[in-house]
Amino acid sequence: MSKERALRRAERLAVLEKEKAARARRVARRDRRRALIRSLRPQRRGSGRLHRRSRAQRVGIVVVPLLASALIWFLVPELALRIVLIALIVLVLPALVVVVLGRR
């Protein structure tokens, strides 16, 4: 009787060890896959001058000069004047951003 119990216990332990090994392989495979995905995804660094501003401020910094350039392009008849005014927007934009939004 005790030999039979020992055999059954040994079989149970063998099955448990197989399941444990399979689980460990699944976990290791999942961890490797996650690490690979993490390494392939671009890192959000959050540093730099534009990242100091909120999303709405960054959108405004891009959209307002584009709208002003479009208005200049459609409302000003002379090409040379259009180019000068758009160049002026590009040159004055950093100063306007600091004045209007403040320095962070």
CSV table of N, CA, C and O in Angstrom, one decimal:
chain,number,residue,atom,x,y,z
A,1,MET,N,0.8,-1.2,0.0
A,1,MET,CA,0.0,0.0,0.0
A,1,MET,C,0.9,1.3,0.0
A,1,MET,O,0.6,2.2,-0.7
A,2,SER,N,1.9,1.3,0.8
A,2,SER,CA,2.7,2.5,0.9
A,2,SER,C,3.5,2.7,-0.4
A,2,SER,O,3.8,3.8,-0.8
A,3,LYS,N,3.9,1.6,-1.1
A,3,LYS,CA,4.6,1.7,-2.4
A,3,LYS,C,3.7,2.3,-3.4
A,3,LYS,O,4.1,3.1,-4.2
A,4,GLU,N,2.4,1.9,-3.4
A,4,GLU,CA,1.4,2.5,-4.4
A,4,GLU,C,1.3,4.0,-4.1
A,4,GLU,O,1.2,4.8,-5.0
A,5,ARG,N,1.1,4.4,-2.8
A,5,ARG,CA,1.0,5.8,-2.5
A,5,ARG,C,2.3,6.6,-2.9
A,5,ARG,O,2.2,7.7,-3.4
A,6,ALA,N,3.4,6.0,-2.7
A,6,ALA,CA,4.7,6.6,-3.1
A,6,ALA,C,4.7,6.8,-4.6
A,6,ALA,O,5.2,7.8,-5.1
A,7,LEU,N,4.3,5.8,-5.4
A,7,LEU,CA,4.2,5.9,-6.8
A,7,LEU,C,3.3,7.0,-7.3
A,7,LEU,O,3.6,7.8,-8.2
A,8,ARG,N,2.1,7.0,-6.7
A,8,ARG,CA,1.1,8.1,-7.0
A,8,ARG,C,1.6,9.5,-6.7
A,8,ARG,O,1.5,10.4,-7.5
A,9,ARG,N,2.3,9.6,-5.5
A,9,ARG,CA,2.8,10.8,-5.1
A,9,ARG,C,3.9,11.3,-6.1
A,9,ARG,O,4.0,12.4,-6.5
A,10,ALA,N,4.8,10.3,-6.5
A,10,ALA,CA,5.8,10.6,-7.5
A,10,ALA,C,5.3,11.0,-8.8
A,10,ALA,O,5.8,12.0,-9.4
A,11,GLU,N,4.2,10.4,-9.2
A,11,GLU,CA,3.5,10.8,-10.5
A,11,GLU,C,2.9,12.2,-10.4
A,11,GLU,O,3.1,13.0,-11.3
A,12,ARG,N,2.3,12.5,-9.2
A,12,ARG,CA,1.7,13.8,-9.0
A,12,ARG,C,2.8,14.9,-9.0
A,12,ARG,O,2.7,15.9,-9.6
A,13,LEU,N,3.9,14.6,-8.3
A,13,LEU,CA,5.1,15.5,-8.3
A,13,LEU,C,5.7,15.7,-9.7
A,13,LEU,O,6.0,16.8,-10.1
A,14,ALA,N,5.7,14.6,-10.5
A,14,ALA,CA,6.3,14.8,-11.8
A,14,ALA,C,5.3,15.7,-12.7
A,14,ALA,O,5.8,16.5,-13.4
A,15,VAL,N,4.0,15.5,-12.6
A,15,VAL,CA,3.1,16.3,-13.3
A,15,VAL,C,3.2,17.7,-12.9
A,15,VAL,O,3.2,18.7,-13.7
A,16,LEU,N,3.3,18.0,-11.6
A,16,LEU,CA,3.4,19.3,-11.0
A,16,LEU,C,4.7,20.0,-11.5
A,16,LEU,O,4.7,21.2,-11.9
A,17,GLU,N,5.8,19.2,-11.6
A,17,GLU,CA,7.1,19.8,-12.1
A,17,GLU,C,7.0,20.2,-13.5
A,17,GLU,O,7.5,21.2,-14.0
A,18,LYS,N,6.3,19.3,-14.3
A,18,LYS,CA,6.1,19.6,-15.8
A,18,LYS,C,5.3,20.9,-15.9
A,18,LYS,O,5.6,21.7,-16.7
A,19,GLU,N,4.2,21.0,-15.2
A,19,GLU,CA,3.3,22.2,-15.2
A,19,GLU,C,4.1,23.4,-14.8
A,19,GLU,O,4.0,24.5,-15.4
A,20,LYS,N,4.9,23.3,-13.8
A,20,LYS,CA,5.7,24.4,-13.2
A,20,LYS,C,6.7,24.8,-14.3
A,20,LYS,O,6.9,26.0,-14.5
A,21,ALA,N,7.4,23.9,-15.0
A,21,ALA,CA,8.4,24.2,-16.0
A,21,ALA,C,7.7,24.9,-17.2
A,21,ALA,O,8.2,25.8,-17.8
A,22,ALA,N,6.5,24.3,-17.6
A,22,ALA,CA,5.7,25.0,-18.7
A,22,ALA,C,5.3,26.4,-18.3
A,22,ALA,O,5.4,27.3,-19.2
A,23,ARG,N,4.9,26.6,-17.1
A,23,ARG,CA,4.5,27.9,-16.7
A,23,ARG,C,5.7,28.9,-16.7
A,23,ARG,O,5.6,30.0,-17.1
A,24,ALA,N,6.8,28.4,-16.2
A,24,ALA,CA,8.0,29.2,-16.2
A,24,ALA,C,8.5,29.6,-17.6
A,24,ALA,O,8.9,30.7,-17.9
A,25,ARG,N,8.3,28.6,-18.6
A,25,ARG,CA,8.6,28.9,-20.0
A,25,ARG,C,7.7,30.0,-20.6
A,25,ARG,O,8.1,30.9,-21.3
A,26,ARG,N,6.4,29.9,-20.2
A,26,ARG,CA,5.4,30.9,-20.7
A,26,ARG,C,5.7,32.2,-20.1
A,26,ARG,O,5.7,33.2,-20.9
A,27,VAL,N,6.0,32.3,-18.9
A,27,VAL,CA,6.3,33.6,-18.2
A,27,VAL,C,7.6,34.2,-18.9
A,27,VAL,O,7.7,35.4,-19.2
A,28,ALA,N,8.6,33.3,-19.1
A,28,ALA,CA,9.9,33.8,-19.6
A,28,ALA,C,9.6,34.3,-21.1
A,28,ALA,O,10.1,35.4,-21.5
A,29,ARG,N,8.8,33.6,-21.8
A,29,ARG,CA,8.5,34.0,-23.2
A,29,ARG,C,7.8,35.3,-23.2
A,29,ARG,O,8.0,36.2,-24.0
A,30,ARG,N,6.8,35.4,-22.3
A,30,ARG,CA,6.0,36.7,-22.2
A,30,ARG,C,6.9,37.9,-21.8
A,30,ARG,O,6.8,39.0,-22.4
A,31,ASP,N,7.8,37.6,-20.9
A,31,ASP,CA,8.7,38.7,-20.5
A,31,ASP,C,9.6,39.1,-21.6
A,31,ASP,O,9.9,40.3,-21.8
A,32,ARG,N,10.1,38.1,-22.4
A,32,ARG,CA,11.0,38.5,-23.5
A,32,ARG,C,10.2,39.3,-24.6
A,32,ARG,O,10.7,40.2,-25.1
A,33,ARG,N,9.0,38.9,-24.8
A,33,ARG,CA,8.2,39.5,-25.8
A,33,ARG,C,7.9,41.0,-25.4
A,33,ARG,O,8.0,41.9,-26.2
A,34,ARG,N,7.5,41.1,-24.1
A,34,ARG,CA,7.3,42.5,-23.6
A,34,ARG,C,8.5,43.4,-23.7
A,34,ARG,O,8.5,44.6,-24.0
A,35,ALA,N,9.7,42.8,-23.3
A,35,ALA,CA,10.9,43.5,-23.4
A,35,ALA,C,11.2,43.9,-24.9
A,35,ALA,O,11.7,45.1,-25.1
A,36,LEU,N,11.0,43.0,-25.8
A,36,LEU,CA,11.2,43.4,-27.2
A,36,LEU,C,10.3,44.5,-27.7
A,36,LEU,O,10.7,45.4,-28.3
A,37,ILE,N,9.0,44.4,-27.3
A,37,ILE,CA,8.1,45.4,-27.7
A,37,ILE,C,8.4,46.8,-27.0
A,37,ILE,O,8.4,47.8,-27.7
A,38,ARG,N,8.9,46.7,-25.8
A,38,ARG,CA,9.3,48.0,-25.1
A,38,ARG,C,10.5,48.6,-25.8
A,38,ARG,O,10.6,49.8,-25.9
A,39,SER,N,11.4,47.7,-26.3
A,39,SER,CA,12.6,48.2,-26.9
A,39,SER,C,12.3,48.8,-28.3
A,39,SER,O,13.0,49.7,-28.8
A,40,LEU,N,11.3,48.3,-29.0
A,40,LEU,CA,10.9,48.8,-30.3
A,40,LEU,C,10.1,50.0,-30.3
A,40,LEU,O,10.1,50.8,-31.2
A,41,ARG,N,9.4,50.2,-29.2
A,41,ARG,CA,8.5,51.4,-29.1
A,41,ARG,C,9.4,52.7,-28.9
A,41,ARG,O,10.3,52.6,-28.2
A,42,PRO,N,9.0,53.8,-29.5
A,42,PRO,CA,9.8,55.0,-29.3
A,42,PRO,C,9.6,55.5,-27.9
A,42,PRO,O,8.5,55.4,-27.3
A,43,GLN,N,10.7,55.9,-27.3
A,43,GLN,CA,10.7,56.4,-26.0
A,43,GLN,C,10.2,57.8,-25.9
A,43,GLN,O,10.6,58.7,-26.7
A,44,ARG,N,9.3,58.1,-24.9
A,44,ARG,CA,8.8,59.4,-24.7
A,44,ARG,C,9.7,60.0,-23.7
A,44,ARG,O,9.7,59.7,-22.5
A,45,ARG,N,10.5,60.9,-24.1
A,45,ARG,CA,11.5,61.5,-23.3
A,45,ARG,C,11.0,62.7,-22.4
A,45,ARG,O,11.4,62.8,-21.3
A,46,GLY,N,10.2,63.5,-23.0
A,46,GLY,CA,9.6,64.6,-22.3
A,46,GLY,C,10.6,65.7,-22.0
A,46,GLY,O,10.3,66.6,-21.1
A,47,SER,N,11.7,65.7,-22.6
A,47,SER,CA,12.6,66.8,-22.4
A,47,SER,C,12.6,67.7,-23.6
A,47,SER,O,12.1,67.3,-24.6
A,48,GLY,N,13.2,68.8,-23.5
A,48,GLY,CA,13.2,69.7,-24.6
A,48,GLY,C,12.3,70.9,-24.4
A,48,GLY,O,11.5,70.9,-23.4
A,49,ARG,N,12.4,71.9,-25.2
A,49,ARG,CA,11.7,73.1,-25.0
A,49,ARG,C,10.2,73.0,-25.3
A,49,ARG,O,9.4,73.6,-24.5
A,50,LEU,N,9.8,72.2,-26.3
A,50,LEU,CA,8.4,72.1,-26.5
A,50,LEU,C,7.7,71.2,-25.5
A,50,LEU,O,6.5,71.4,-25.3
A,51,HIS,N,8.4,70.3,-24.9
A,51,HIS,CA,7.7,69.5,-23.9
A,51,HIS,C,7.5,70.2,-22.6
A,51,HIS,O,6.8,69.6,-21.7
A,52,ARG,N,8.0,71.3,-22.4
A,52,ARG,CA,7.7,72.1,-21.2
A,52,ARG,C,6.3,72.8,-21.3
A,52,ARG,O,5.8,73.2,-20.3
A,53,ARG,N,5.8,72.8,-22.5
A,53,ARG,CA,4.5,73.4,-22.7
A,53,ARG,C,3.4,72.3,-22.7
A,53,ARG,O,3.6,71.2,-23.0
A,54,SER,N,2.1,72.8,-22.5
A,54,SER,CA,1.0,71.8,-22.5
A,54,SER,C,0.7,71.5,-24.0
A,54,SER,O,1.2,72.2,-24.9
A,55,ARG,N,-0.1,70.5,-24.2
A,55,ARG,CA,-0.4,70.1,-25.5
A,55,ARG,C,-1.2,71.2,-26.3
A,55,ARG,O,-0.9,71.5,-27.4
A,56,ALA,N,-2.1,71.9,-25.6
A,56,ALA,CA,-2.8,73.0,-26.2
A,56,ALA,C,-1.9,74.1,-26.6
A,56,ALA,O,-2.0,74.7,-27.7
A,57,GLN,N,-0.9,74.4,-25.8
A,57,GLN,CA,0.1,75.5,-26.1
A,57,GLN,C,0.9,75.1,-27.3
A,57,GLN,O,1.2,75.9,-28.2
A,58,ARG,N,1.3,73.8,-27.4
A,58,ARG,CA,2.1,73.3,-28.5
A,58,ARG,C,1.3,73.4,-29.8
A,58,ARG,O,1.8,73.8,-30.8
A,59,VAL,N,0.1,73.0,-29.7
A,59,VAL,CA,-0.8,73.1,-30.9
A,59,VAL,C,-1.0,74.6,-31.3
A,59,VAL,O,-0.9,74.9,-32.5
A,60,GLY,N,-1.1,75.4,-30.4
A,60,GLY,CA,-1.2,76.9,-30.7
A,60,GLY,C,0.0,77.4,-31.3
A,60,GLY,O,-0.1,78.2,-32.3
A,61,ILE,N,1.2,77.0,-30.8
A,61,ILE,CA,2.4,77.4,-31.4
A,61,ILE,C,2.6,77.0,-32.9
A,61,ILE,O,3.2,77.8,-33.7
A,62,VAL,N,2.0,75.9,-33.2
A,62,VAL,CA,2.1,75.5,-34.6
A,62,VAL,C,0.9,76.0,-35.5
A,62,VAL,O,1.2,76.5,-36.6
A,63,VAL,N,-0.3,76.0,-35.0
A,63,VAL,CA,-1.5,76.4,-35.8
A,63,VAL,C,-1.6,77.9,-36.0
A,63,VAL,O,-1.9,78.3,-37.2
A,64,VAL,N,-1.3,78.7,-35.0
A,64,VAL,CA,-1.5,80.1,-35.2
A,64,VAL,C,-0.6,80.7,-36.3
A,64,VAL,O,-1.1,81.4,-37.2
A,65,PRO,N,0.7,80.4,-36.3
A,65,PRO,CA,1.5,80.9,-37.5
A,65,PRO,C,1.1,80.3,-38.8
A,65,PRO,O,1.2,81.0,-39.8
A,66,LEU,N,0.6,79.0,-38.8
A,66,LEU,CA,0.2,78.5,-40.1
A,66,LEU,C,-1.1,79.2,-40.6
A,66,LEU,O,-1.2,79.5,-41.8
A,67,LEU,N,-2.0,79.5,-39.7
A,67,LEU,CA,-3.2,80.3,-40.1
A,67,LEU,C,-2.8,81.7,-40.6
A,67,LEU,O,-3.3,82.2,-41.6
A,68,ALA,N,-1.9,82.3,-39.8
A,68,ALA,CA,-1.4,83.7,-40.2
A,68,ALA,C,-0.8,83.6,-41.6
A,68,ALA,O,-1.0,84.5,-42.5
A,69,SER,N,0.0,82.6,-41.9
A,69,SER,CA,0.7,82.4,-43.2
A,69,SER,C,-0.3,82.2,-44.3
A,69,SER,O,-0.2,82.8,-45.4
A,70,ALA,N,-1.4,81.4,-44.0
A,70,ALA,CA,-2.4,81.2,-45.0
A,70,ALA,C,-3.2,82.5,-45.3
A,70,ALA,O,-3.4,82.8,-46.4
A,71,LEU,N,-3.5,83.2,-44.2
A,71,LEU,CA,-4.2,84.5,-44.4
A,71,LEU,C,-3.3,85.5,-45.3
A,71,LEU,O,-3.8,86.1,-46.2
A,72,ILE,N,-2.0,85.5,-44.9
A,72,ILE,CA,-1.1,86.4,-45.7
A,72,ILE,C,-1.1,85.9,-47.2
A,72,ILE,O,-1.1,86.7,-48.1
A,73,TRP,N,-1.0,84.6,-47.4
A,73,TRP,CA,-0.9,84.1,-48.7
A,73,TRP,C,-2.1,84.4,-49.6
A,73,TRP,O,-2.0,84.7,-50.8
A,74,PHE,N,-3.3,84.4,-48.9
A,74,PHE,CA,-4.5,84.6,-49.7
A,74,PHE,C,-4.9,86.1,-49.8
A,74,PHE,O,-5.6,86.5,-50.7
A,75,LEU,N,-4.5,86.9,-48.8
A,75,LEU,CA,-5.0,88.3,-48.8
A,75,LEU,C,-3.9,89.3,-49.4
A,75,LEU,O,-4.3,90.4,-49.8
A,76,VAL,N,-2.7,89.0,-49.4
A,76,VAL,CA,-1.6,89.9,-49.9
A,76,VAL,C,-1.4,89.6,-51.4
A,76,VAL,O,-1.0,88.4,-51.7
A,77,PRO,N,-1.5,90.5,-52.2
A,77,PRO,CA,-1.4,90.3,-53.7
A,77,PRO,C,0.0,90.0,-54.2
A,77,PRO,O,0.2,89.3,-55.1
A,78,GLU,N,1.0,90.7,-53.6
A,78,GLU,CA,2.4,90.7,-54.2
A,78,GLU,C,3.1,89.5,-53.5
A,78,GLU,O,3.2,89.3,-52.3
A,79,LEU,N,3.9,88.8,-54.4
A,79,LEU,CA,4.6,87.6,-53.9
A,79,LEU,C,5.8,88.0,-53.0
A,79,LEU,O,6.0,87.3,-52.0
A,80,ALA,N,6.5,89.0,-53.3
A,80,ALA,CA,7.6,89.5,-52.5
A,80,ALA,C,7.2,89.9,-51.1
A,80,ALA,O,7.8,89.5,-50.1
A,81,LEU,N,6.1,90.6,-51.0
A,81,LEU,CA,5.5,91.0,-49.7
A,81,LEU,C,5.1,89.8,-48.9
A,81,LEU,O,5.3,89.7,-47.7
A,82,ARG,N,4.5,88.8,-49.6
A,82,ARG,CA,4.1,87.6,-48.9
A,82,ARG,C,5.3,86.9,-48.3
A,82,ARG,O,5.2,86.5,-47.1
A,83,ILE,N,6.3,86.7,-49.1
A,83,ILE,CA,7.5,86.1,-48.6
A,83,ILE,C,8.1,86.8,-47.4
A,83,ILE,O,8.5,86.2,-46.4
A,84,VAL,N,8.2,88.1,-47.5
A,84,VAL,CA,8.7,88.9,-46.4
A,84,VAL,C,7.9,88.8,-45.1
A,84,VAL,O,8.4,88.6,-44.0
A,85,LEU,N,6.6,88.9,-45.3
A,85,LEU,CA,5.7,88.7,-44.1
A,85,LEU,C,5.8,87.4,-43.4
A,85,LEU,O,5.8,87.2,-42.2
A,86,ILE,N,5.9,86.3,-44.3
A,86,ILE,CA,6.0,85.0,-43.7
A,86,ILE,C,7.3,84.8,-43.0
A,86,ILE,O,7.4,84.2,-42.0
A,87,ALA,N,8.4,85.3,-43.6
A,87,ALA,CA,9.7,85.3,-43.0
A,87,ALA,C,9.7,86.0,-41.6
A,87,ALA,O,10.3,85.6,-40.7
A,88,LEU,N,9.0,87.1,-41.6
A,88,LEU,CA,8.8,87.9,-40.4
A,88,LEU,C,8.1,87.1,-39.3
A,88,LEU,O,8.5,87.1,-38.1
A,89,ILE,N,7.1,86.4,-39.7
A,89,ILE,CA,6.4,85.5,-38.7
A,89,ILE,C,7.3,84.5,-38.2
A,89,ILE,O,7.4,84.2,-36.9
A,90,VAL,N,8.1,83.9,-39.0
A,90,VAL,CA,9.1,82.8,-38.6
A,90,VAL,C,10.1,83.4,-37.6
A,90,VAL,O,10.5,82.8,-36.6
A,91,LEU,N,10.6,84.6,-37.9
A,91,LEU,CA,11.6,85.3,-37.1
A,91,LEU,C,11.0,85.8,-35.7
A,91,LEU,O,11.7,85.7,-34.7
A,92,VAL,N,9.8,86.2,-35.7
A,92,VAL,CA,9.2,86.8,-34.5
A,92,VAL,C,8.5,85.8,-33.6
A,92,VAL,O,8.3,86.0,-32.5
A,93,LEU,N,8.2,84.6,-34.2
A,93,LEU,CA,7.5,83.6,-33.5
A,93,LEU,C,8.1,83.2,-32.1
A,93,LEU,O,7.4,83.2,-31.1
A,94,PRO,N,9.4,83.0,-32.0
A,94,PRO,CA,10.0,82.6,-30.7
A,94,PRO,C,9.8,83.7,-29.6
A,94,PRO,O,9.4,83.4,-28.5
A,95,ALA,N,10.0,85.0,-30.0
A,95,ALA,CA,9.8,86.1,-29.1
A,95,ALA,C,8.3,86.2,-28.7
A,95,ALA,O,8.0,86.4,-27.5
A,96,LEU,N,7.4,86.0,-29.6
A,96,LEU,CA,6.0,86.1,-29.3
A,96,LEU,C,5.6,84.9,-28.3
A,96,LEU,O,4.8,85.1,-27.4
A,97,VAL,N,6.1,83.8,-28.5
A,97,VAL,CA,5.8,82.6,-27.7
A,97,VAL,C,6.2,82.9,-26.2
A,97,VAL,O,5.5,82.7,-25.3
A,98,VAL,N,7.4,83.5,-26.1
A,98,VAL,CA,7.9,83.8,-24.7
A,98,VAL,C,7.1,84.9,-24.1
A,98,VAL,O,6.7,84.9,-22.9
A,99,VAL,N,6.7,85.9,-24.9
A,99,VAL,CA,6.0,87.0,-24.3
A,99,VAL,C,4.5,86.6,-24.0
A,99,VAL,O,4.0,86.9,-22.9
A,100,VAL,N,3.9,85.9,-24.9
A,100,VAL,CA,2.5,85.5,-24.7
A,100,VAL,C,2.3,84.4,-23.7
A,100,VAL,O,1.5,84.5,-22.7
A,101,LEU,N,3.1,83.3,-23.8
A,101,LEU,CA,3.0,82.2,-22.9
A,101,LEU,C,3.9,82.2,-21.7
A,101,LEU,O,3.7,81.4,-20.8
A,102,GLY,N,4.8,83.1,-21.7
A,102,GLY,CA,5.7,83.2,-20.5
A,102,GLY,C,6.8,82.2,-20.6
A,102,GLY,O,6.7,81.2,-21.3
A,103,ARG,N,7.9,82.4,-19.9
A,103,ARG,CA,9.0,81.6,-19.9
A,103,ARG,C,8.8,80.5,-18.8
A,103,ARG,O,8.5,80.8,-17.7
A,104,ARG,N,9.1,79.2,-19.2
A,104,ARG,CA,8.9,78.1,-18.2
A,104,ARG,C,10.3,77.5,-18.0
A,104,ARG,O,11.0,77.2,-18.8
